[in-house]
Structure formats: structure tokens, C-alpha cells
Amino acid sequence: MIVDRAIYVDGRRAEVPDPVEDTYEACRRRGGMAWIGLYEPDEEEFSSVAGEFGLHPLAVEDAVHAHQRPKLEKYGDTYFVVLKTARYVDETETVEFGEIHVFVGEDFVVTVRHGEASALRGVRERLEGDPELLRRGPASILYAIMDRVVDDYGPVVDGLENDIDEIETEVFGGSPHVSRRIYELSREVVEFHRATRPLAGVLERMLSDGGPPLDVELKRYMRDVHDHALRTNEQIEGFRELISNILNVNLTLVSVEQNDEVKKISAWAAILFAPTVIAGIYGMNFDRMPELHWNFGYPFALALMLCISGVLYALFRRRGWL
């Protein structure tokens, strides 16, 4: 569905013709810039927009079906940028991912958003409140979108950091479900890293004039976004290393706990083995057998069992097996 569409003339919003097919013509006639925003469109919904602005079929297919990695591609005079969005859900302590696909032409921008993260209404309002920035053309819209996406990584980083702190506490607290949580968190961090790592390369390419034309001021803004993206990558790499260390510590603690259980089982088996041997010997009922007809034979056998078991218990207790 089309969420919003507008024509901007001299940095300010102008009237938009009702049929979307007339948007581009009205934009060229007024010497302005068009920005059409869509949310999870199907092929039929997107076909009219793609035809109006002459978008490449391969890029249109990527934008409709999503599941792309961050990238920057050029089709003729149109640039196609894919961004991975993320948001931290406090209720479930999980990270949700989405995508924003941006088509940037000489006088138009088409955005296609998938998922709930990084809604663009606030970006549009910010730009409409800053005509000076909006006058810099379609690249200014691309900058504002990328800035919003990278800024939204901040709460995700904070949420993951808090989860890691909680897991550290659970590991040393002996929680029985911590191994599963470590695995789930590790997968989220890996997926988050896949979403953010290529973005630094996309920004570097744009700063080296491999993307839409940027004036001096926009390049300064893009460098700031690039710095934030690099910082996010460094934090995520630190998370991956920290989770790996936590997993190793957890495996060590589990192994130690299992060894303790094995020691306890072995110790009790040895303690019970001694009376069993004595009872087995005295239960043979041979005619010629020491103490067989002794009046104190039965008490002696019981006392021997208790004595050996007590000695073994004391030894295992001293060695920390019990």
C-alpha cells in the first residue's frame, strides 16, 4: 500500500495529483522532487509506481520480495539501496528485523518498507521541517533514511547488552535454561551483525562518489552516519566475542557439575559395594566356612559392613566427592 506521496518544490511540500500515474509528470512540470512511500506492496500494487518512474525489473523484484542484504546498486540513472532495519522488543526480549528499499533518481525517491522497524513518517516530518536540507535533492532523503536506520540500532545494542548481562548472572547462578538462551541470543547477535556489517561498505562507496551525487554538506552528514555504523559494528563484534566466552564458561561449569555428579554416584556405589561383597560371601552357605557357626558371626558381619562403609564415606567426604 502507498503510505504517503508528495512533491517537494524548493524544499517545501506541494500538492500531489490524485492518480499516482500523474505524479512524475507533475513533478517534472513543477521542477520539483517526488517521494512516494510504500509499505509491503505486492507486485500488482508496485507495478504502477515502477512503471511511472521506470524502475528496473530486477530491483523491483528485490523490493517486493525483500530478504536482501544491505547493498547499493545502480540501474541506469537510478540508484537502488537496501537497508536492514532492527528493533528491540522488550516484551519478548528479542530483535525484530525488517528492510527498507530506496530507489533514488534525479528527481524522485521511492521507498519500500518491510517490517515494523524504522517507520519513515518521522523522517518525512523531520525533512519537511528542514527545507534547507530538503533542497539538496533526493540524496538528502536517502541520508535522512540511513541516519534513522542507524540511530534505531542504538536501542537494539542496549537491549542486547542488557540480555548479555542477565545471561552472565544466570550462568553463575546455575539456571537450567541458560544454555538455550545463550544459543538464541547468539543467533540474534549474528543476524544483527549480518544486517549492520555491509552497511559500512555501502556508506564508504557513497562517500567515494559511487552513489547518488552528494554535495559537501551531505558528505559531512554521511560521514557521521558512517561513524555510527562503524561503532555499532565494533559493539556487535564485542558482543559475539563475549557470548562465545560466556558459552565456554557455561560448558565448563556444566562439565564440572556433571563430574561432581559422577563422583557422587561413584562414591555411593563404592560404599554400597562393600556390604554387598560381604553379604555375598556370607550368603554362600558352604559347610566349611569361617565364622559360619560362630555365635557372633551375624553381628560381626553387620559391624564389618558398617565399619567399611563408614571408612569409605569418611574418605570420600574428605576428598570432596560427597
mmCIF file of C-alpha atoms in Angstrom:
data_model
loop_
_atom_site.group_PDB
_atom_site.id
_atom_site.type_symbol
_atom_site.label_atom_id
_atom_site.label_comp_id
_atom_site.label_asym_id
_atom_site.label_seq_id
_atom_site.Cartn_x
_atom_site.Cartn_y
_atom_site.Cartn_z
ATOM 1 C CA MET A 1 0.000 0.000 0.000
ATOM 2 C CA ILE A 2 1.079 3.596 -0.610
ATOM 3 C CA VAL A 3 1.643 5.141 2.822
ATOM 4 C CA ASP A 4 2.408 8.666 1.632
ATOM 5 C CA ARG A 5 3.397 10.533 -1.515
ATOM 6 C CA ALA A 6 4.406 14.103 -2.062
ATOM 7 C CA ILE A 7 6.057 16.535 -4.428
ATOM 8 C CA TYR A 8 8.591 18.943 -2.957
ATOM 9 C CA VAL A 9 9.335 22.214 -4.710
ATOM 10 C CA ASP A 10 12.157 24.352 -3.316
ATOM 11 C CA GLY A 11 12.236 22.217 -0.179
ATOM 12 C CA ARG A 12 8.539 22.541 0.578
ATOM 13 C CA ARG A 13 5.639 20.180 0.114
ATOM 14 C CA ALA A 14 3.345 20.904 -2.814
ATOM 15 C CA GLU A 15 0.039 19.439 -3.944
ATOM 16 C CA VAL A 16 0.100 15.948 -5.425
ATOM 17 C CA PRO A 17 -2.220 14.853 -8.240
ATOM 18 C CA ASP A 18 -4.622 12.119 -7.205
ATOM 19 C CA PRO A 19 -3.666 9.390 -9.707
ATOM 20 C CA VAL A 20 -0.214 8.089 -8.842
ATOM 21 C CA GLU A 21 0.478 7.749 -12.570
ATOM 22 C CA ASP A 22 0.475 11.577 -12.876
ATOM 23 C CA THR A 23 2.953 12.139 -10.037
ATOM 24 C CA TYR A 24 6.120 12.018 -12.093
ATOM 25 C CA GLU A 25 4.725 14.266 -14.833
ATOM 26 C CA ALA A 26 3.566 16.832 -12.256
ATOM 27 C CA CYS A 27 6.945 16.664 -10.582
ATOM 28 C CA ARG A 28 8.815 17.410 -13.811
ATOM 29 C CA ARG A 29 6.373 20.154 -14.758
ATOM 30 C CA ARG A 30 6.882 21.946 -11.423
ATOM 31 C CA GLY A 31 10.618 21.350 -11.332
ATOM 32 C CA GLY A 32 10.321 19.544 -8.012
ATOM 33 C CA MET A 33 11.155 16.228 -6.416
ATOM 34 C CA ALA A 34 8.734 13.359 -5.732
ATOM 35 C CA TRP A 35 8.843 10.995 -2.780
ATOM 36 C CA ILE A 36 6.498 8.013 -2.733
ATOM 37 C CA GLY A 37 6.494 5.698 0.287
ATOM 38 C CA LEU A 38 5.072 2.169 0.195
ATOM 39 C CA TYR A 39 4.645 -0.463 2.888
ATOM 40 C CA GLU A 40 4.920 -4.162 1.965
ATOM 41 C CA PRO A 41 3.367 -3.792 -1.500
ATOM 42 C CA ASP A 42 2.573 -6.767 -3.710
ATOM 43 C CA GLU A 43 3.606 -6.919 -7.356
ATOM 44 C CA GLU A 44 0.328 -5.502 -8.607
ATOM 45 C CA GLU A 45 0.420 -2.521 -6.230
ATOM 46 C CA PHE A 46 4.036 -1.741 -7.057
ATOM 47 C CA SER A 47 3.750 -2.166 -10.817
ATOM 48 C CA SER A 48 2.126 1.243 -11.382
ATOM 49 C CA VAL A 49 4.837 3.031 -9.371
ATOM 50 C CA ALA A 50 7.605 1.045 -11.059
ATOM 51 C CA GLY A 51 6.207 1.874 -14.480
ATOM 52 C CA GLU A 52 5.754 5.554 -13.640
ATOM 53 C CA PHE A 53 9.388 6.011 -12.598
ATOM 54 C CA GLY A 54 10.977 3.453 -14.912
ATOM 55 C CA LEU A 55 12.392 1.220 -12.176
ATOM 56 C CA HIS A 56 14.437 -1.796 -13.235
ATOM 57 C CA PRO A 57 12.550 -5.131 -13.041
ATOM 58 C CA LEU A 58 15.337 -6.846 -11.050
ATOM 59 C CA ALA A 59 15.332 -4.118 -8.424
ATOM 60 C CA VAL A 60 11.516 -4.157 -8.341
ATOM 61 C CA GLU A 61 11.563 -7.918 -7.720
ATOM 62 C CA ASP A 62 14.029 -7.459 -4.835
ATOM 63 C CA ALA A 63 11.914 -4.679 -3.341
ATOM 64 C CA VAL A 64 8.672 -6.675 -3.462
ATOM 65 C CA HIS A 65 10.014 -9.951 -2.089
ATOM 66 C CA ALA A 66 12.571 -8.465 0.358
ATOM 67 C CA HIS A 67 15.052 -10.752 2.187
ATOM 68 C CA GLN A 68 18.019 -8.867 0.769
ATOM 69 C CA ARG A 69 21.338 -7.935 2.328
ATOM 70 C CA PRO A 70 22.365 -4.243 2.595
ATOM 71 C CA LYS A 71 23.689 -3.137 -0.769
ATOM 72 C CA LEU A 72 23.992 -0.312 -3.280
ATOM 73 C CA GLU A 73 23.324 -0.933 -6.967
ATOM 74 C CA LYS A 74 22.928 1.316 -9.987
ATOM 75 C CA TYR A 75 20.420 0.787 -12.802
ATOM 76 C CA GLY A 76 20.879 3.467 -15.425
ATOM 77 C CA ASP A 77 20.359 6.818 -13.686
ATOM 78 C CA THR A 78 18.618 5.225 -10.697
ATOM 79 C CA TYR A 79 20.334 4.004 -7.555
ATOM 80 C CA PHE A 80 18.903 1.134 -5.546
ATOM 81 C CA VAL A 81 19.793 0.942 -1.849
ATOM 82 C CA VAL A 82 18.811 -1.843 0.543
ATOM 83 C CA LEU A 83 18.926 -1.230 4.296
ATOM 84 C CA LYS A 84 18.265 -3.715 7.098
ATOM 85 C CA THR A 85 16.202 -2.332 9.959
ATOM 86 C CA ALA A 86 16.058 -3.663 13.511
ATOM 87 C CA ARG A 87 14.148 -3.014 16.700
ATOM 88 C CA TYR A 88 14.349 -4.497 20.185
ATOM 89 C CA VAL A 89 11.086 -5.865 21.599
ATOM 90 C CA ASP A 90 11.154 -5.532 25.377
ATOM 91 C CA GLU A 91 8.172 -7.831 25.994
ATOM 92 C CA THR A 92 9.846 -10.859 24.398
ATOM 93 C CA GLU A 93 13.480 -9.726 24.733
ATOM 94 C CA THR A 94 14.044 -10.420 21.038
ATOM 95 C CA VAL A 95 15.193 -8.470 17.992
ATOM 96 C CA GLU A 96 12.860 -7.999 15.018
ATOM 97 C CA PHE A 97 14.348 -7.270 11.615
ATOM 98 C CA GLY A 98 12.933 -5.572 8.560
ATOM 99 C CA GLU A 99 14.081 -3.884 5.374
ATOM 100 C CA ILE A 100 13.870 -0.549 3.612
ATOM 101 C CA HIS A 101 14.445 -0.409 -0.143
ATOM 102 C CA VAL A 102 15.196 3.029 -1.574
ATOM 103 C CA PHE A 103 15.111 3.989 -5.254
ATOM 104 C CA VAL A 104 16.905 7.289 -5.831
ATOM 105 C CA GLY A 105 16.609 9.052 -9.175
ATOM 106 C CA GLU A 106 17.481 12.537 -10.369
ATOM 107 C CA ASP A 107 14.194 13.993 -9.154
ATOM 108 C CA PHE A 108 12.413 11.238 -7.255
ATOM 109 C CA VAL A 109 12.692 8.841 -4.331
ATOM 110 C CA VAL A 110 10.640 5.681 -3.919
ATOM 111 C CA THR A 111 10.821 3.852 -0.591
ATOM 112 C CA VAL A 112 9.525 0.362 0.119
ATOM 113 C CA ARG A 113 9.410 -0.708 3.753
ATOM 114 C CA HIS A 114 9.053 -4.239 5.160
ATOM 115 C CA GLY A 115 8.567 -4.914 8.865
ATOM 116 C CA GLU A 116 7.688 -2.658 11.777
ATOM 117 C CA ALA A 117 11.144 -1.219 12.496
ATOM 118 C CA SER A 118 12.232 2.268 11.371
ATOM 119 C CA ALA A 119 8.936 3.793 10.286
ATOM 120 C CA LEU A 120 9.581 6.684 7.885
ATOM 121 C CA ARG A 121 6.829 9.065 8.942
ATOM 122 C CA GLY A 122 9.175 10.730 11.424
ATOM 123 C CA VAL A 123 11.855 11.041 8.729
ATOM 124 C CA ARG A 124 9.437 12.762 6.372
ATOM 125 C CA GLU A 125 8.302 15.145 9.129
ATOM 126 C CA ARG A 126 11.906 15.948 10.013
ATOM 127 C CA LEU A 127 12.773 16.759 6.403
ATOM 128 C CA GLU A 128 9.625 18.821 5.855
ATOM 129 C CA GLY A 129 10.628 20.825 8.921
ATOM 130 C CA ASP A 130 14.064 21.478 7.421
ATOM 131 C CA PRO A 131 13.542 22.895 3.879
ATOM 132 C CA GLU A 132 17.228 23.812 3.618
ATOM 133 C CA LEU A 133 18.190 20.142 3.871
ATOM 134 C CA LEU A 134 15.374 19.016 1.583
ATOM 135 C CA ARG A 135 16.522 21.461 -1.127
ATOM 136 C CA ARG A 136 19.670 19.375 -1.526
ATOM 137 C CA GLY A 137 17.690 16.870 -3.552
ATOM 138 C CA PRO A 138 16.933 13.147 -3.400
ATOM 139 C CA ALA A 139 20.267 12.404 -1.708
ATOM 140 C CA SER A 140 19.078 14.340 1.340
ATOM 141 C CA ILE A 141 16.138 11.935 1.708
ATOM 142 C CA LEU A 142 18.467 8.949 1.402
ATOM 143 C CA TYR A 143 20.731 10.446 4.072
ATOM 144 C CA ALA A 144 17.809 11.024 6.468
ATOM 145 C CA ILE A 145 16.570 7.453 5.998
ATOM 146 C CA MET A 146 20.018 5.952 6.586
ATOM 147 C CA ASP A 147 20.515 8.168 9.621
ATOM 148 C CA ARG A 148 17.202 6.952 11.081
ATOM 149 C CA VAL A 149 18.054 3.294 10.455
ATOM 150 C CA VAL A 150 21.475 3.590 12.101
ATOM 151 C CA ASP A 151 20.054 5.569 15.038
ATOM 152 C CA ASP A 152 17.492 2.798 15.585
ATOM 153 C CA TYR A 153 20.363 0.341 16.031
ATOM 154 C CA GLY A 154 21.198 2.081 19.326
ATOM 155 C CA PRO A 155 18.269 0.688 21.386
ATOM 156 C CA VAL A 156 18.937 -2.763 19.916
ATOM 157 C CA VAL A 157 22.553 -2.617 21.071
ATOM 158 C CA ASP A 158 21.398 -1.531 24.545
ATOM 159 C CA GLY A 159 18.849 -4.347 24.695
ATOM 160 C CA LEU A 160 21.380 -6.990 23.658
ATOM 161 C CA GLU A 161 23.898 -5.661 26.160
ATOM 162 C CA ASN A 162 21.299 -5.965 28.934
ATOM 163 C CA ASP A 163 20.478 -9.535 27.825
ATOM 164 C CA ILE A 164 24.155 -10.472 27.960
ATOM 165 C CA ASP A 165 24.426 -9.085 31.495
ATOM 166 C CA GLU A 166 21.409 -11.147 32.540
ATOM 167 C CA ILE A 167 22.861 -14.279 30.956
ATOM 168 C CA GLU A 168 26.140 -13.823 32.822
ATOM 169 C CA THR A 169 24.174 -13.724 36.069
ATOM 170 C CA GLU A 170 22.181 -16.832 35.097
ATOM 171 C CA VAL A 171 25.316 -18.764 34.131
ATOM 172 C CA PHE A 172 26.916 -18.306 37.533
ATOM 173 C CA GLY A 173 23.554 -18.748 39.225
ATOM 174 C CA GLY A 174 23.175 -22.247 37.809
ATOM 175 C CA SER A 175 19.997 -21.617 35.763
ATOM 176 C CA PRO A 176 18.973 -24.841 33.951
ATOM 177 C CA HIS A 177 17.685 -22.986 30.850
ATOM 178 C CA VAL A 178 20.627 -20.651 30.324
ATOM 179 C CA SER A 179 22.230 -22.754 27.555
ATOM 180 C CA ARG A 180 19.157 -22.363 25.336
ATOM 181 C CA ARG A 181 19.034 -18.622 25.963
ATOM 182 C CA ILE A 182 22.732 -18.259 25.130
ATOM 183 C CA TYR A 183 22.138 -20.030 21.820
ATOM 184 C CA GLU A 184 19.102 -17.882 20.946
ATOM 185 C CA LEU A 185 20.931 -14.672 21.837
ATOM 186 C CA SER A 186 23.951 -15.772 19.820
ATOM 187 C CA ARG A 187 21.741 -16.222 16.746
ATOM 188 C CA GLU A 188 20.222 -12.763 17.202
ATOM 189 C CA VAL A 189 23.666 -11.157 17.504
ATOM 190 C CA VAL A 190 24.884 -12.984 14.386
ATOM 191 C CA GLU A 191 21.824 -11.878 12.405
ATOM 192 C CA PHE A 192 22.208 -8.323 13.682
ATOM 193 C CA HIS A 193 25.848 -8.369 12.593
ATOM 194 C CA ARG A 194 24.806 -9.520 9.121
ATOM 195 C CA ALA A 195 22.407 -6.581 8.966
ATOM 196 C CA THR A 196 24.907 -3.924 10.022
ATOM 197 C CA ARG A 197 28.289 -5.055 8.696
ATOM 198 C CA PRO A 198 27.613 -4.482 4.943
ATOM 199 C CA LEU A 199 26.156 -1.031 5.671
ATOM 200 C CA ALA A 200 29.596 0.415 6.399
ATOM 201 C CA GLY A 201 30.706 -0.694 2.914
ATOM 202 C CA VAL A 202 27.632 0.899 1.322
ATOM 203 C CA LEU A 203 28.373 4.204 3.072
ATOM 204 C CA GLU A 204 32.057 4.082 2.095
ATOM 205 C CA ARG A 205 31.053 3.575 -1.528
ATOM 206 C CA MET A 206 28.664 6.531 -1.365
ATOM 207 C CA LEU A 207 31.337 8.744 0.184
ATOM 208 C CA SER A 208 33.735 7.794 -2.604
ATOM 209 C CA ASP A 209 31.241 9.047 -5.226
ATOM 210 C CA GLY A 210 29.929 5.570 -6.006
ATOM 211 C CA GLY A 211 26.351 6.527 -5.157
ATOM 212 C CA PRO A 212 23.936 9.416 -5.698
ATOM 213 C CA PRO A 213 25.688 12.800 -6.015
ATOM 214 C CA LEU A 214 26.406 14.348 -2.603
ATOM 215 C CA ASP A 215 27.356 17.948 -2.002
ATOM 216 C CA VAL A 216 29.973 18.870 0.600
ATOM 217 C CA GLU A 217 27.473 19.287 3.432
ATOM 218 C CA LEU A 218 25.693 15.990 2.729
ATOM 219 C CA LYS A 219 29.070 14.222 2.699
ATOM 220 C CA ARG A 220 29.697 15.563 6.214
ATOM 221 C CA TYR A 221 26.340 14.181 7.310
ATOM 222 C CA MET A 222 27.057 10.828 5.654
ATOM 223 C CA ARG A 223 30.437 10.580 7.405
ATOM 224 C CA ASP A 224 28.641 10.965 10.712
ATOM 225 C CA VAL A 225 26.279 8.105 9.789
ATOM 226 C CA HIS A 226 29.300 6.068 8.700
ATOM 227 C CA ASP A 227 30.996 6.647 12.071
ATOM 228 C CA HIS A 228 27.870 5.496 13.908
ATOM 229 C CA ALA A 229 27.658 2.386 11.714
ATOM 230 C CA LEU A 230 31.298 1.510 12.418
ATOM 231 C CA ARG A 231 30.777 1.983 16.146
ATOM 232 C CA THR A 232 27.741 -0.306 16.038
ATOM 233 C CA ASN A 233 29.754 -2.965 14.205
ATOM 234 C CA GLU A 234 32.515 -2.789 16.801
ATOM 235 C CA GLN A 235 29.990 -3.204 19.616
ATOM 236 C CA ILE A 236 28.369 -6.202 17.926
ATOM 237 C CA GLU A 237 31.734 -7.856 17.326
ATOM 238 C CA GLY A 238 32.437 -7.358 21.018
ATOM 239 C CA PHE A 239 29.090 -8.988 21.824
ATOM 240 C CA ARG A 240 29.953 -12.009 19.677
ATOM 241 C CA GLU A 241 33.249 -12.494 21.451
ATOM 242 C CA LEU A 242 31.643 -12.014 24.864
ATOM 243 C CA ILE A 243 28.873 -14.534 24.114
ATOM 244 C CA SER A 244 31.482 -17.023 22.917
ATOM 245 C CA ASN A 245 33.329 -16.625 26.217
ATOM 246 C CA ILE A 246 30.096 -16.990 28.195
ATOM 247 C CA LEU A 247 29.266 -20.172 26.279
ATOM 248 C CA ASN A 248 32.696 -21.617 27.055
ATOM 249 C CA VAL A 249 32.330 -20.760 30.739
ATOM 250 C CA ASN A 250 28.853 -22.309 30.804
ATOM 251 C CA LEU A 251 30.139 -25.514 29.182
ATOM 252 C CA THR A 252 32.955 -25.640 31.730
ATOM 253 C CA LEU A 253 30.539 -25.181 34.632
ATOM 254 C CA VAL A 254 28.195 -27.834 33.238
ATOM 255 C CA SER A 255 31.135 -30.212 32.814
ATOM 256 C CA VAL A 256 32.282 -29.569 36.372
ATOM 257 C CA GLU A 257 28.753 -30.108 37.652
ATOM 258 C CA GLN A 258 28.469 -33.354 35.713
ATOM 259 C CA ASN A 259 31.837 -34.512 37.068
ATOM 260 C CA ASP A 260 30.631 -33.777 40.594
ATOM 261 C CA GLU A 261 27.539 -35.866 39.981
ATOM 262 C CA VAL A 262 29.648 -38.716 38.587
ATOM 263 C CA LYS A 263 31.903 -38.546 41.638
ATOM 264 C CA LYS A 264 28.912 -38.721 43.983
ATOM 265 C CA ILE A 265 27.422 -41.662 42.135
ATOM 266 C CA SER A 266 30.783 -43.475 42.078
ATOM 267 C CA ALA A 267 31.340 -42.826 45.796
ATOM 268 C CA TRP A 268 27.945 -44.167 46.828
ATOM 269 C CA ALA A 269 28.393 -47.142 44.514
ATOM 270 C CA ALA A 270 31.698 -47.958 46.231
ATOM 271 C CA ILE A 271 30.149 -47.560 49.698
ATOM 272 C CA LEU A 272 27.282 -49.901 48.805
ATOM 273 C CA PHE A 273 29.598 -52.336 47.049
ATOM 274 C CA ALA A 274 31.494 -53.300 50.237
ATOM 275 C CA PRO A 275 28.417 -54.547 52.203
ATOM 276 C CA THR A 276 27.223 -56.343 49.080
ATOM 277 C CA VAL A 277 30.505 -58.241 48.804
ATOM 278 C CA ILE A 278 30.462 -59.222 52.477
ATOM 279 C CA ALA A 279 26.796 -60.270 52.302
ATOM 280 C CA GLY A 280 27.538 -62.264 49.163
ATOM 281 C CA ILE A 281 30.407 -64.122 50.796
ATOM 282 C CA TYR A 282 28.437 -64.962 53.915
ATOM 283 C CA GLY A 283 25.483 -65.981 51.836
ATOM 284 C CA MET A 284 27.339 -68.827 50.101
ATOM 285 C CA ASN A 285 26.396 -71.318 52.896
ATOM 286 C CA PHE A 286 29.414 -73.611 52.476
ATOM 287 C CA ASP A 287 29.805 -76.306 55.182
ATOM 288 C CA ARG A 288 33.384 -75.368 55.905
ATOM 289 C CA MET A 289 33.386 -71.612 56.256
ATOM 290 C CA PRO A 290 34.983 -69.376 58.957
ATOM 291 C CA GLU A 291 32.533 -67.885 61.444
ATOM 292 C CA LEU A 292 29.669 -69.867 59.935
ATOM 293 C CA HIS A 293 28.712 -71.450 63.261
ATOM 294 C CA TRP A 294 30.056 -68.646 65.427
ATOM 295 C CA ASN A 295 27.512 -67.088 67.784
ATOM 296 C CA PHE A 296 28.763 -63.588 66.963
ATOM 297 C CA GLY A 297 29.051 -64.160 63.222
ATOM 298 C CA TYR A 298 25.901 -62.247 62.289
ATOM 299 C CA PRO A 299 26.666 -59.165 64.419
ATOM 300 C CA PHE A 300 30.271 -59.321 63.240
ATOM 301 C CA ALA A 301 29.189 -59.265 59.565
ATOM 302 C CA LEU A 302 26.890 -56.308 60.139
ATOM 303 C CA ALA A 303 29.568 -54.454 62.107
ATOM 304 C CA LEU A 304 32.099 -55.137 59.341
ATOM 305 C CA MET A 305 29.700 -53.773 56.726
ATOM 306 C CA LEU A 306 29.054 -50.610 58.732
ATOM 307 C CA CYS A 307 32.730 -50.141 59.540
ATOM 308 C CA ILE A 308 33.913 -50.429 55.917
ATOM 309 C CA SER A 309 31.061 -48.232 54.680
ATOM 310 C CA GLY A 310 31.866 -45.612 57.333
ATOM 311 C CA VAL A 311 35.559 -45.590 56.442
ATOM 312 C CA LEU A 312 34.769 -45.213 52.729
ATOM 313 C CA TYR A 313 32.263 -42.444 53.456
ATOM 314 C CA ALA A 314 34.840 -40.545 55.530
ATOM 315 C CA LEU A 315 37.481 -40.886 52.777
ATOM 316 C CA PHE A 316 35.170 -39.721 50.005
ATOM 317 C CA ARG A 317 33.914 -36.884 52.202
ATOM 318 C CA ARG A 318 37.476 -35.705 52.844
ATOM 319 C CA ARG A 319 38.249 -35.728 49.092
ATOM 320 C CA GLY A 320 35.132 -33.694 48.361
ATOM 321 C CA TRP A 321 33.281 -36.401 46.467
ATOM 322 C CA LEU A 322 30.337 -36.309 48.876
#
